XYZ file of C-alpha atoms in Angstrom:
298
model
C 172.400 84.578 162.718
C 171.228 80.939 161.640
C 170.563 78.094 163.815
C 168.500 75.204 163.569
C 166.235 73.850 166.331
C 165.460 70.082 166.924
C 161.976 70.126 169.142
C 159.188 72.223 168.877
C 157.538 71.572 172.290
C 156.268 74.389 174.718
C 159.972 75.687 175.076
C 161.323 74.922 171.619
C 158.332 76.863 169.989
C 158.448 79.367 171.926
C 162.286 79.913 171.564
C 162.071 80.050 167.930
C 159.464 82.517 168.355
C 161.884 84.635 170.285
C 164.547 84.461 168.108
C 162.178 85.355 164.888
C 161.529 88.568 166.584
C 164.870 89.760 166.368
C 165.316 88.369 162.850
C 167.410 85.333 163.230
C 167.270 82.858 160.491
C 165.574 79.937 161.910
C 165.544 76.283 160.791
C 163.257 73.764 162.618
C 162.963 70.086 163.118
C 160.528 68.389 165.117
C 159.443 64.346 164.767
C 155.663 65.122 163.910
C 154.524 68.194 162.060
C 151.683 69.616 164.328
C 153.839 72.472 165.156
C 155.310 73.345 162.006
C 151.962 75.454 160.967
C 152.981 77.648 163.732
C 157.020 77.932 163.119
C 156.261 78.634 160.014
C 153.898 82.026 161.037
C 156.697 83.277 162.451
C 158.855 82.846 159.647
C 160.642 79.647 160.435
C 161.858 76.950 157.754
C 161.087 73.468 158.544
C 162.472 70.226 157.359
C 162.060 66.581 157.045
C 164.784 65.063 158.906
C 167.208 65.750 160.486
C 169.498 65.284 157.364
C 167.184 67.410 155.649
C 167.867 70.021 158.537
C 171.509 69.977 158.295
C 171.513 70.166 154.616
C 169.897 73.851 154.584
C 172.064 75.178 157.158
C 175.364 76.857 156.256
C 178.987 75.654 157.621
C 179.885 76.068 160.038
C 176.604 74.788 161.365
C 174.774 75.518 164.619
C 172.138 73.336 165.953
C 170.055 73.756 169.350
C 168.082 70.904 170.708
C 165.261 71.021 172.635
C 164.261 67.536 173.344
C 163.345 65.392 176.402
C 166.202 64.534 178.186
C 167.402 60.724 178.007
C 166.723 58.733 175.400
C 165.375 60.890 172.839
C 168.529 63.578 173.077
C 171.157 60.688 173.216
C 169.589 59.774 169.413
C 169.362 63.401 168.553
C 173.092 63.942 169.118
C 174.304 61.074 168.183
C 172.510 61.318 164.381
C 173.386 64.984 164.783
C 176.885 64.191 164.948
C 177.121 61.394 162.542
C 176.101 64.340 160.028
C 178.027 67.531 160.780
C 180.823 68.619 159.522
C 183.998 69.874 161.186
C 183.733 72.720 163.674
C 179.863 72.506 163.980
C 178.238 73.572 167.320
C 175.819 71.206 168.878
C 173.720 72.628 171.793
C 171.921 70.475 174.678
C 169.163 72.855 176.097
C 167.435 70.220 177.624
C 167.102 68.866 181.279
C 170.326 66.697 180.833
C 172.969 64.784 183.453
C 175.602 67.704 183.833
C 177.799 63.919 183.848
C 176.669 62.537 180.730
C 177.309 66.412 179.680
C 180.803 65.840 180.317
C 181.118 63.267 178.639
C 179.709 64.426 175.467
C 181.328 67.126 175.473
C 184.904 65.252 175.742
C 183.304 62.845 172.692
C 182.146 65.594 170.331
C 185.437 67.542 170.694
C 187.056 64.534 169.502
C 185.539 64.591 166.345
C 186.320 68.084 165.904
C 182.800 69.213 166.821
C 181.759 72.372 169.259
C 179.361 71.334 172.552
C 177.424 73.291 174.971
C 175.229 72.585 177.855
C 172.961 75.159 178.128
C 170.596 75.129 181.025
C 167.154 76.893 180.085
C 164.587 77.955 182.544
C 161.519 79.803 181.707
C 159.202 77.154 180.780
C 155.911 78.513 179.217
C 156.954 81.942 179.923
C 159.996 82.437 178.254
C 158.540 83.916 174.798
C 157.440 86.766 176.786
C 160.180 87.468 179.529
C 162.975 85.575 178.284
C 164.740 82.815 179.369
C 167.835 82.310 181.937
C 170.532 80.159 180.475
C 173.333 78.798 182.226
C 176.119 77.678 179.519
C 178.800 74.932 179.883
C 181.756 74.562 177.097
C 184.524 76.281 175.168
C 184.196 80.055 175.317
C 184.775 80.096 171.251
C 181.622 78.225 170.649
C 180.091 80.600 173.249
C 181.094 83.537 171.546
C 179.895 82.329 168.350
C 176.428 82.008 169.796
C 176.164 85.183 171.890
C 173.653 86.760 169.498
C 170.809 84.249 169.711
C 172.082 84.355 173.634
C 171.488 87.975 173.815
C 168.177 87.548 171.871
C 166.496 84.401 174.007
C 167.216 85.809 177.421
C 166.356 89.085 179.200
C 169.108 91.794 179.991
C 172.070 89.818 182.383
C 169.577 86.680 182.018
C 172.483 84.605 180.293
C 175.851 83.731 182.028
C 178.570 81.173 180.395
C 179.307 79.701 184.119
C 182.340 76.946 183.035
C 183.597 74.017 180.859
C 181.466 70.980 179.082
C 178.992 69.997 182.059
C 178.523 73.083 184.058
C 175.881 74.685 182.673
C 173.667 71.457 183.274
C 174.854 71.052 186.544
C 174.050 74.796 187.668
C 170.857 73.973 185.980
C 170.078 71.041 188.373
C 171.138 73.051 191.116
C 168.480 75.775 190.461
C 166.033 72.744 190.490
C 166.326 71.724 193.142
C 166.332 74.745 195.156
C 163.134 75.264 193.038
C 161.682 71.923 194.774
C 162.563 73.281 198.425
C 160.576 77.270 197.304
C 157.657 75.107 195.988
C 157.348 72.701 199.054
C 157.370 75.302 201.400
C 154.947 77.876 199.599
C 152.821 74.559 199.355
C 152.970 73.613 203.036
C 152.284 77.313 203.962
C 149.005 77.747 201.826
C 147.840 74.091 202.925
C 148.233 75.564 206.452
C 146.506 79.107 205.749
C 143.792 76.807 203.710
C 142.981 74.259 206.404
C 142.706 77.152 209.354
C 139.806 78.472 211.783
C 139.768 81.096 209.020
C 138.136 81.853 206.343
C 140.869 82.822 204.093
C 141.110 84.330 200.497
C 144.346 82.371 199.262
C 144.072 84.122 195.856
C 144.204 87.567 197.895
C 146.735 86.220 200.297
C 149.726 85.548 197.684
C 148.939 89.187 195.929
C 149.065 90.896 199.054
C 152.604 89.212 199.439
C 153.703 90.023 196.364
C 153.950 93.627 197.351
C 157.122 94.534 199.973
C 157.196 90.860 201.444
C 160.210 89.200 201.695
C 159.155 85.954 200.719
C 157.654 87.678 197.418
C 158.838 85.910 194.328
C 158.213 84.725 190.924
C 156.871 81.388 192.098
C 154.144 83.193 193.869
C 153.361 85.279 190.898
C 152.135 82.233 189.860
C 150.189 80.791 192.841
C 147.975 84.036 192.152
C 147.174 83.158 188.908
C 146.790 79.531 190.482
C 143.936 80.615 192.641
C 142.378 82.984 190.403
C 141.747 80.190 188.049
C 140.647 77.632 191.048
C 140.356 79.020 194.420
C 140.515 75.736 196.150
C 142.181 74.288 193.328
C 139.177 71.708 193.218
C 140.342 70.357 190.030
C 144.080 69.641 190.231
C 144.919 66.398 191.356
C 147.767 66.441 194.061
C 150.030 64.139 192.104
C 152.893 65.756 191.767
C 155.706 64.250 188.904
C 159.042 65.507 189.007
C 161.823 65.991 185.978
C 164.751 63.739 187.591
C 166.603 66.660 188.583
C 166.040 67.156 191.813
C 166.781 63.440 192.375
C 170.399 64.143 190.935
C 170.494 67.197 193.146
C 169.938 65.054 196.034
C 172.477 62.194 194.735
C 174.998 65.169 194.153
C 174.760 66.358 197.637
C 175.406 62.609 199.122
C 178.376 62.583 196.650
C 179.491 65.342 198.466
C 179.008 65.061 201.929
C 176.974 68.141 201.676
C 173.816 67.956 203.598
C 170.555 68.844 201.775
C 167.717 68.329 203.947
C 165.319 70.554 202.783
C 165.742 69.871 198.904
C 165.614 66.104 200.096
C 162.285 66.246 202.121
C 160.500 68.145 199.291
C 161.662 65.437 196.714
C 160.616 62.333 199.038
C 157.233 64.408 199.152
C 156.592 64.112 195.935
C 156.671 60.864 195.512
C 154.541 60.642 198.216
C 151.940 62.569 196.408
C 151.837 59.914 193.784
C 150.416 56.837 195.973
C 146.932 56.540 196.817
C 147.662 54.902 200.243
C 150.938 54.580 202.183
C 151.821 51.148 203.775
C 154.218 52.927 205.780
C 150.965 54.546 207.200
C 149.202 51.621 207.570
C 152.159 50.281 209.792
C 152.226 53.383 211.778
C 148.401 53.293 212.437
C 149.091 49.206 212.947
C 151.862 50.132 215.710
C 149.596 52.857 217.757
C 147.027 50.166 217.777
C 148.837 47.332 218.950
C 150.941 49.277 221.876
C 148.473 52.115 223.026
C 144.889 50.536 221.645
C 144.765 53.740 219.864
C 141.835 53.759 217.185
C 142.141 52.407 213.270
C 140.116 53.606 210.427
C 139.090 50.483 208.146
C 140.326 50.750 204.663
């Protein structure tokens, strides 16, 4: 089928990528060129503008962005919208609010045009294993889409999971249990790394890999971690985080739900980002001044 695709970033290339190997008619947009050289290996069109995009796809229209969350998909949409026609399907695949999902969703339909949420994990590794999508809207517009579905994700790695907003919010969900795996995969291999032993961390996650129950995708990829650095010498351990997990956290208040776990491994990663910790300081300050306990000058 046809679809155009608005940013051509390490997921959007790779998407259009997938969907050129099964023959799907593919019409790309991105705001600088650098990527089109490679969309257009595959066999992609590219375009100008977004106007220019819209113009060489046929009515009913559907277009898929793939653009930073925020900002940058609030303008997409919006000039999206301002040019489509009747019954044309718009498609968030990005790291959106499930709320302001909702709400789009509601504002679209008003103008007679189709909405889903569609949250897309894979990252990097999609183009070769597919990606799991979690879709939020009207069924129709689902249906419409189901072959470029079938074709981006791996067999039963696609689910249409409820109205306008759910497939963003699953997608946050699956965040932020992310943030809790990574945290404590971290914490474990900073424990195995700072013991009496001499241990091969690299050989460590393989061997666990293999009948463990705490064997896993995520640790897939701490092997190839350690294979490439052993001690990891040359990764900083600032850690950034997508905003997700954040909402997670905020959606769990909301509901009274408690989320300790998820909650820690978010507050640690802003920790990771300063290079001292007042807090710290005052803790050292404290043991001083009730228990003469030693300081280390700063």
């Amino acid at each position: 089928m046809q679809i155009g695709i608005v940013g051509l970033g390490k997921m959007g290339l790779n998407m259009v990528r997938r969907l050129r190997q099964d023959d799907h008619d593919v019409v790309v947009y991105n705001r600088s060129d650098g990527p089109y050289a490679e969309a257009q290996k595959v066999g992609a069109a590219t375009s100008t503008s977004l106007a220019d995009l819209m113009s060489k796809l046929s009515v009913p229209r559907v277009v898929w962005s793939m653009v930073p969350s925020g900002q940058a998909t609030d303008q997409v949409i919006e000039e999206l919208s301002s040019l489509a026609s009747a019954d044309d399907l718009i498609i968030d695949g990005g790291n959106t609010n499930y709320k302001d999902s909702v709400a789009r969703g509601k504002t679209l339909a008003e103008k007679s045009l189709g909405f889903l949420d569609i949250g897309t994990s894979g990252g990097i590794w999609g183009l070769k294993i597919g990606y799991c999508m979690m879709v939020g809207g009207d069924s129709k517009y689902v249906d419409r889409i189901r072959p470029v579905l079938d074709s981006l994700a791996p067999p039963d790695g696609w689910a249409h999971v409820g109205p306008h907003g759910a497939g963003h919010f699953v997608k946050m969900i699956h965040n932020g249990i992310e943030y809790g795996m990574m945290a404590a995969y971290a914490e474990g291999f900073e424990i195995l790394h700072g013991s009496r032993f001499d241990l091969d961390l690299n050989q460590i996650a393989e061997l666990w890999n293999h009948g463990s129950v705490i064997r896993s995708w995520l640790l897939e990829l701490a092997v190839s971690a350690f294979e490439k650095d052993p001690q990891l010498d040359a990764i900083s351990d600032w850690v950034a985080d997508s905003g997700e997990g954040r909402w997670t956290v905020a959606e769990a208040i909301e509901l009274d739900i408690p989320a300790p776990v998820i909650t820690l491994s978010l507050l640690q990663r802003l920790r990771s980002r300063q290079d001292s910790s007042f807090s710290g300081k005052v803790l050292a300050a404290l043991r001083n001044e009730f228990g003469g306990h030693a300081v280390k000058e700063a």
